[in-house]
Tab-separated table of C-alpha atoms in Angstrom:
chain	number	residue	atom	x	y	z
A	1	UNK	CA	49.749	-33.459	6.119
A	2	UNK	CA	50.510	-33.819	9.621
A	3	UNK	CA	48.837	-31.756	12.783
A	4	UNK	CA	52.025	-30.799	14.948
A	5	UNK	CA	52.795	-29.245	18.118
A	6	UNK	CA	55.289	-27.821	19.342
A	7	UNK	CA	55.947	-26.644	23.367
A	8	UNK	CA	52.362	-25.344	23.431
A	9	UNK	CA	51.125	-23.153	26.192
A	10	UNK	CA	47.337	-22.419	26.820
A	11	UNK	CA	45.520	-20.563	29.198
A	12	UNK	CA	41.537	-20.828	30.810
A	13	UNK	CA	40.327	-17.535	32.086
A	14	UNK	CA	43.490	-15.393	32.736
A	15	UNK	CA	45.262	-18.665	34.222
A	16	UNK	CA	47.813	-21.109	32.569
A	17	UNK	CA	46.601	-24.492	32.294
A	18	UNK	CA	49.085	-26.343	30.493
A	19	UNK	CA	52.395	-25.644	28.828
A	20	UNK	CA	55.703	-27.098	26.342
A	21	UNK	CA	52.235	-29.588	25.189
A	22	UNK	CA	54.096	-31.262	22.162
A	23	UNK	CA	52.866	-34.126	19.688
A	24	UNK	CA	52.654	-34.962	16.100
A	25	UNK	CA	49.235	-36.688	14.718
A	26	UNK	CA	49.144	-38.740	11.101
A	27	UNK	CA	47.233	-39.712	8.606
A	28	UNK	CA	44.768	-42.560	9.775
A	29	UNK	CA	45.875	-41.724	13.190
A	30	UNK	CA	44.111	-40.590	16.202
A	31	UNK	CA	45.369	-39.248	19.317
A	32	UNK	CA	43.224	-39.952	23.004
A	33	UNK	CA	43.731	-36.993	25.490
A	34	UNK	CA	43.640	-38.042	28.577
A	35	UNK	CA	43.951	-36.020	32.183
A	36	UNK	CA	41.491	-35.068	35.321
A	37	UNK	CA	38.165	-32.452	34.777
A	38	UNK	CA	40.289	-28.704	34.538
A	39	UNK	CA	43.317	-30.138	33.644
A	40	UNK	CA	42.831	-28.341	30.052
A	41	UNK	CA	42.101	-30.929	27.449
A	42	UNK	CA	39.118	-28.408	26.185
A	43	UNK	CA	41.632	-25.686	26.361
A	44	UNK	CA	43.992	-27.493	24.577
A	45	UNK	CA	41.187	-28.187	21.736
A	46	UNK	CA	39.526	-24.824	21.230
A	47	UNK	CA	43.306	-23.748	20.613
A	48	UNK	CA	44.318	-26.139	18.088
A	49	UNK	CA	40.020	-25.647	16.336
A	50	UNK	CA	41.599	-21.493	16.145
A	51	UNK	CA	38.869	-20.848	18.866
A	52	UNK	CA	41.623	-19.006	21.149
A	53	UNK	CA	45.208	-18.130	20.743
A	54	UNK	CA	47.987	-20.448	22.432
A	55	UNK	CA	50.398	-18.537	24.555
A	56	UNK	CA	53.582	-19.657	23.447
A	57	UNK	CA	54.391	-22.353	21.090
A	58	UNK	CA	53.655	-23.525	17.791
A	59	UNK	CA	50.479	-25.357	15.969
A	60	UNK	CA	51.279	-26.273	12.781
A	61	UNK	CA	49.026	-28.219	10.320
A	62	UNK	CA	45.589	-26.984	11.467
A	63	UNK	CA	44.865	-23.763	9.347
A	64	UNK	CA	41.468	-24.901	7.293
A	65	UNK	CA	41.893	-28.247	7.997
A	66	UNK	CA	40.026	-28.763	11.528
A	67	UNK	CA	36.323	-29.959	11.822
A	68	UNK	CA	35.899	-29.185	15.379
A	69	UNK	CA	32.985	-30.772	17.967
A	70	UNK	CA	32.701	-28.935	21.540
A	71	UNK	CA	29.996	-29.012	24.254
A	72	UNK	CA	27.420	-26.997	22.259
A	73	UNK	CA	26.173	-29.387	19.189
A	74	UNK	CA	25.682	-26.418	16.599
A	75	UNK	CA	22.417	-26.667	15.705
A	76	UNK	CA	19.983	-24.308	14.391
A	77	UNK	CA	16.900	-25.173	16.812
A	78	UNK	CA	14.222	-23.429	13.710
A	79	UNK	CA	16.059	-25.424	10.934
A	80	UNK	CA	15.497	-29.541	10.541
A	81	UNK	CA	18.299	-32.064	10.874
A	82	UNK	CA	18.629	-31.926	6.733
A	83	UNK	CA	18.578	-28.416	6.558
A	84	UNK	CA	20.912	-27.923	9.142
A	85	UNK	CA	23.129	-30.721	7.517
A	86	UNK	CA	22.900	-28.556	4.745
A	87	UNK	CA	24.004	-25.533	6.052
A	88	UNK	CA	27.047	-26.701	7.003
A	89	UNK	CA	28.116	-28.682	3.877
A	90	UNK	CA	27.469	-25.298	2.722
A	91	UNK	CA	29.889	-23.251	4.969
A	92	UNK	CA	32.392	-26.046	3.441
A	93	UNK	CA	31.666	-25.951	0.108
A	94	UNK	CA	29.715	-29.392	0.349
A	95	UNK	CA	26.172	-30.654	-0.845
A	96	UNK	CA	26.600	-34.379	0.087
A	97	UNK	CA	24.976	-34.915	3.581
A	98	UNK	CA	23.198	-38.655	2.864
A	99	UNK	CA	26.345	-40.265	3.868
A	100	UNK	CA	25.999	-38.484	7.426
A	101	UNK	CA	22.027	-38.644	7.630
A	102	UNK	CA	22.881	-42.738	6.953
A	103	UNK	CA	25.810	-43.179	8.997
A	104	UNK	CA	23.921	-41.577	12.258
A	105	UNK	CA	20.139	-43.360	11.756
A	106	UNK	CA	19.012	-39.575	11.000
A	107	UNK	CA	17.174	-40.216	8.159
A	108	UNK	CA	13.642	-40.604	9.551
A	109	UNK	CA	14.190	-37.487	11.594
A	110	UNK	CA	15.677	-35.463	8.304
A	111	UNK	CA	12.572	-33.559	8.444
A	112	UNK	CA	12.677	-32.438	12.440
A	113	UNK	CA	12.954	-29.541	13.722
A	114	UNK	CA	15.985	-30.083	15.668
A	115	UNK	CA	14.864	-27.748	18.580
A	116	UNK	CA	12.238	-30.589	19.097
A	117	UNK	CA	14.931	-33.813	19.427
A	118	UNK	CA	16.304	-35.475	22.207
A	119	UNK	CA	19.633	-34.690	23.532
A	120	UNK	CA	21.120	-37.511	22.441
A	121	UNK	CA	19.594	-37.275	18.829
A	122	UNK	CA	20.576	-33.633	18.913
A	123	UNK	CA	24.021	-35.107	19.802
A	124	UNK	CA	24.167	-37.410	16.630
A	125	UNK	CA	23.283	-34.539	14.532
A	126	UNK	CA	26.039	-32.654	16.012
A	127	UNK	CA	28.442	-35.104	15.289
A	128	UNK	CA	27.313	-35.370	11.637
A	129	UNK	CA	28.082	-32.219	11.136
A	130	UNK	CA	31.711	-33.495	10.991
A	131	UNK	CA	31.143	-35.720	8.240
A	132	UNK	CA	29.913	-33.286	5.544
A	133	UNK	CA	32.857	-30.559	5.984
A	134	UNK	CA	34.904	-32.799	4.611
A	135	UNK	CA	37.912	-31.548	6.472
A	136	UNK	CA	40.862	-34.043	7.430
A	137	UNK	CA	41.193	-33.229	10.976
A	138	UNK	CA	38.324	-34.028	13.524
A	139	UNK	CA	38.667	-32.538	16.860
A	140	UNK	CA	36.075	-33.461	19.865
A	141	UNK	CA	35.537	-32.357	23.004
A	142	UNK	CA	33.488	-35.663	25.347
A	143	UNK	CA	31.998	-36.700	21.757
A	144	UNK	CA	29.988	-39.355	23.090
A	145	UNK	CA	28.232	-37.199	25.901
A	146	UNK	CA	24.319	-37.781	25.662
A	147	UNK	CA	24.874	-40.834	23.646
A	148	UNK	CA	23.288	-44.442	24.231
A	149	UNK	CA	25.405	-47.135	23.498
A	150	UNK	CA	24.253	-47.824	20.103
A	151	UNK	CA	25.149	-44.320	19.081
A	152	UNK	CA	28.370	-44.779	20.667
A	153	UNK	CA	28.781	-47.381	18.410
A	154	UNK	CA	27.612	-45.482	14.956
A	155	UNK	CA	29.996	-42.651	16.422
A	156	UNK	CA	33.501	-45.018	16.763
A	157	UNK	CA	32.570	-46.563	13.088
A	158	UNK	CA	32.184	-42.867	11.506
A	159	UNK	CA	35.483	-42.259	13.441
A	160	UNK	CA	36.975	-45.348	12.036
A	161	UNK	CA	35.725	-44.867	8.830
A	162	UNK	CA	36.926	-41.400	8.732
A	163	UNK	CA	40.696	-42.745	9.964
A	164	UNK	CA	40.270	-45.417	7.147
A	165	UNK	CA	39.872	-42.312	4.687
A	166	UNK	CA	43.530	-40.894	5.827
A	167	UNK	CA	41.985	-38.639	8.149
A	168	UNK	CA	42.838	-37.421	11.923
A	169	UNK	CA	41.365	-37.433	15.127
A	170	UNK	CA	41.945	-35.792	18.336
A	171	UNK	CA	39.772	-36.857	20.769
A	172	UNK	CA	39.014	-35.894	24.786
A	173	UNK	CA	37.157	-38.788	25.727
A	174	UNK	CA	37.321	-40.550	29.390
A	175	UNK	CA	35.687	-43.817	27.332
A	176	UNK	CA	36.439	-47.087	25.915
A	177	UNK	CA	35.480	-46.185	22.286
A	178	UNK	CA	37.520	-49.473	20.908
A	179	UNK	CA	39.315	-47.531	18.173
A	180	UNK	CA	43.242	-48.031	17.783
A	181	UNK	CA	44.619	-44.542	19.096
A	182	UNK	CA	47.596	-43.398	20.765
A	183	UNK	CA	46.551	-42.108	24.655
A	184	UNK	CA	48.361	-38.628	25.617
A	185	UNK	CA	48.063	-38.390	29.467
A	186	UNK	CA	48.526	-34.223	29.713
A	187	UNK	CA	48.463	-34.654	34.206
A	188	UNK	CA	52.047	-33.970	33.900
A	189	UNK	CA	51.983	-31.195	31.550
A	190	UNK	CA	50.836	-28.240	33.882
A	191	UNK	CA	51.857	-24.306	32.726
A	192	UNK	CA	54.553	-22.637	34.664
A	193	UNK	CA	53.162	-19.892	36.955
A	194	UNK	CA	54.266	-17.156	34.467
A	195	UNK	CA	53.580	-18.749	31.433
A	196	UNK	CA	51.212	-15.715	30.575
A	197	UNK	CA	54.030	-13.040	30.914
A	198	UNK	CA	53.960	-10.953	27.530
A	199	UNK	CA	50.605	-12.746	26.159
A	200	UNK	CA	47.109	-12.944	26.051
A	201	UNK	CA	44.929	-15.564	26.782
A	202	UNK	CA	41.758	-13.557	25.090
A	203	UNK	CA	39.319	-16.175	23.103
A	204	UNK	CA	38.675	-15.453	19.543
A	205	UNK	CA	35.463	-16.490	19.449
């Protein structure tokens, strides 16, 4: 399995943001956007998570295989970390969520609401959420926003770990996480004026 792409063209609110965007991503590979604040790295990953069409080009490899982490850390604030855990295992056909409770220190807050944690706890519990779909492909958006250093630290091990596994990431991260990746700098890769002639730009979700 391999996450391609191939001359991709995305758009933010009615305006092109990046266009011909073209990479391949591996097994026990992961890929380091890189690029200035509006430059279109979320964009880029709400396209490739199915979250909005692309307006030209081709993304191959990502149909039910994407475990996707954005700004928002999709959380039920009325259910506790575990059930929420749950939930999503769940959605993906799962029950195992120890591993992620464990690999995150959530275990004494299983039983929290999580409209009562901290951001950055809420943050960790977002991120778990990645670890019980058991999809191949993890794509985040600033992962490590809200995070202290030590759960900086749990977050580039589960990444590691994951990569270890023969899974993917795609990452939009302006840190230092210390994990072997290959760094895509998308400055250069700005959409040609009329890139939205003949398409849409409308978000799915």
């Amino acid at each position: 399995m391999v996450l391609r792409l191939t001359d991709v063209a995305v758009a933010r609110g009615g305006v092109p943001v990046l266009g011909a965007v073209t990479f391949e991503l591996e097994p026990g590979r992961a890929l380091v956007l890189r690029g200035p604040n509006g430059s279109g790295k979320t964009t880029l990953l709400r396209a490739i998570a199915g979250l909005q069409p692309v307006l030209s080009g081709r993304i191959e490899g990502a149909e039910d295989t994407v475990a996707y982490a954005g700004h928002a850390d999709g959380l039920k604030a009325m259910l506790s970390v575990a059930e929420n855990l749950q939930f999503w295992a769940a959605v993906y056909g799962r029950r195992e969520i120890d591993a992620a409770l464990e690999t995150y220190a959530l275990a004494p807050l299983a039983d929290r609401l999580a409209g009562t944690l901290s951001a950055g706890q809420k943050r960790r519990a977002g991120l778990a959420r990645l670890m019980v779909t058991d999809r191949p492909i993890w794509v985040l958006d600033e992962p490590t926003v809200s995070l202290d250093i030590a759960a900086v630290g749990m977050f580039a091990d589960a990444v590691r770990a994951h990569l270890d596994g023969g899974g993917m990431a795609l990452l939009a991260t302006h840190i230092d996480l210390g994990i072997e990746a290959q760094v895509l700098d998308i400055t250069g890769m700005r959409a040609a004026p009329d890139a939205l002639h003949g398409a849409s730009d409308e978000a799915f979700l």
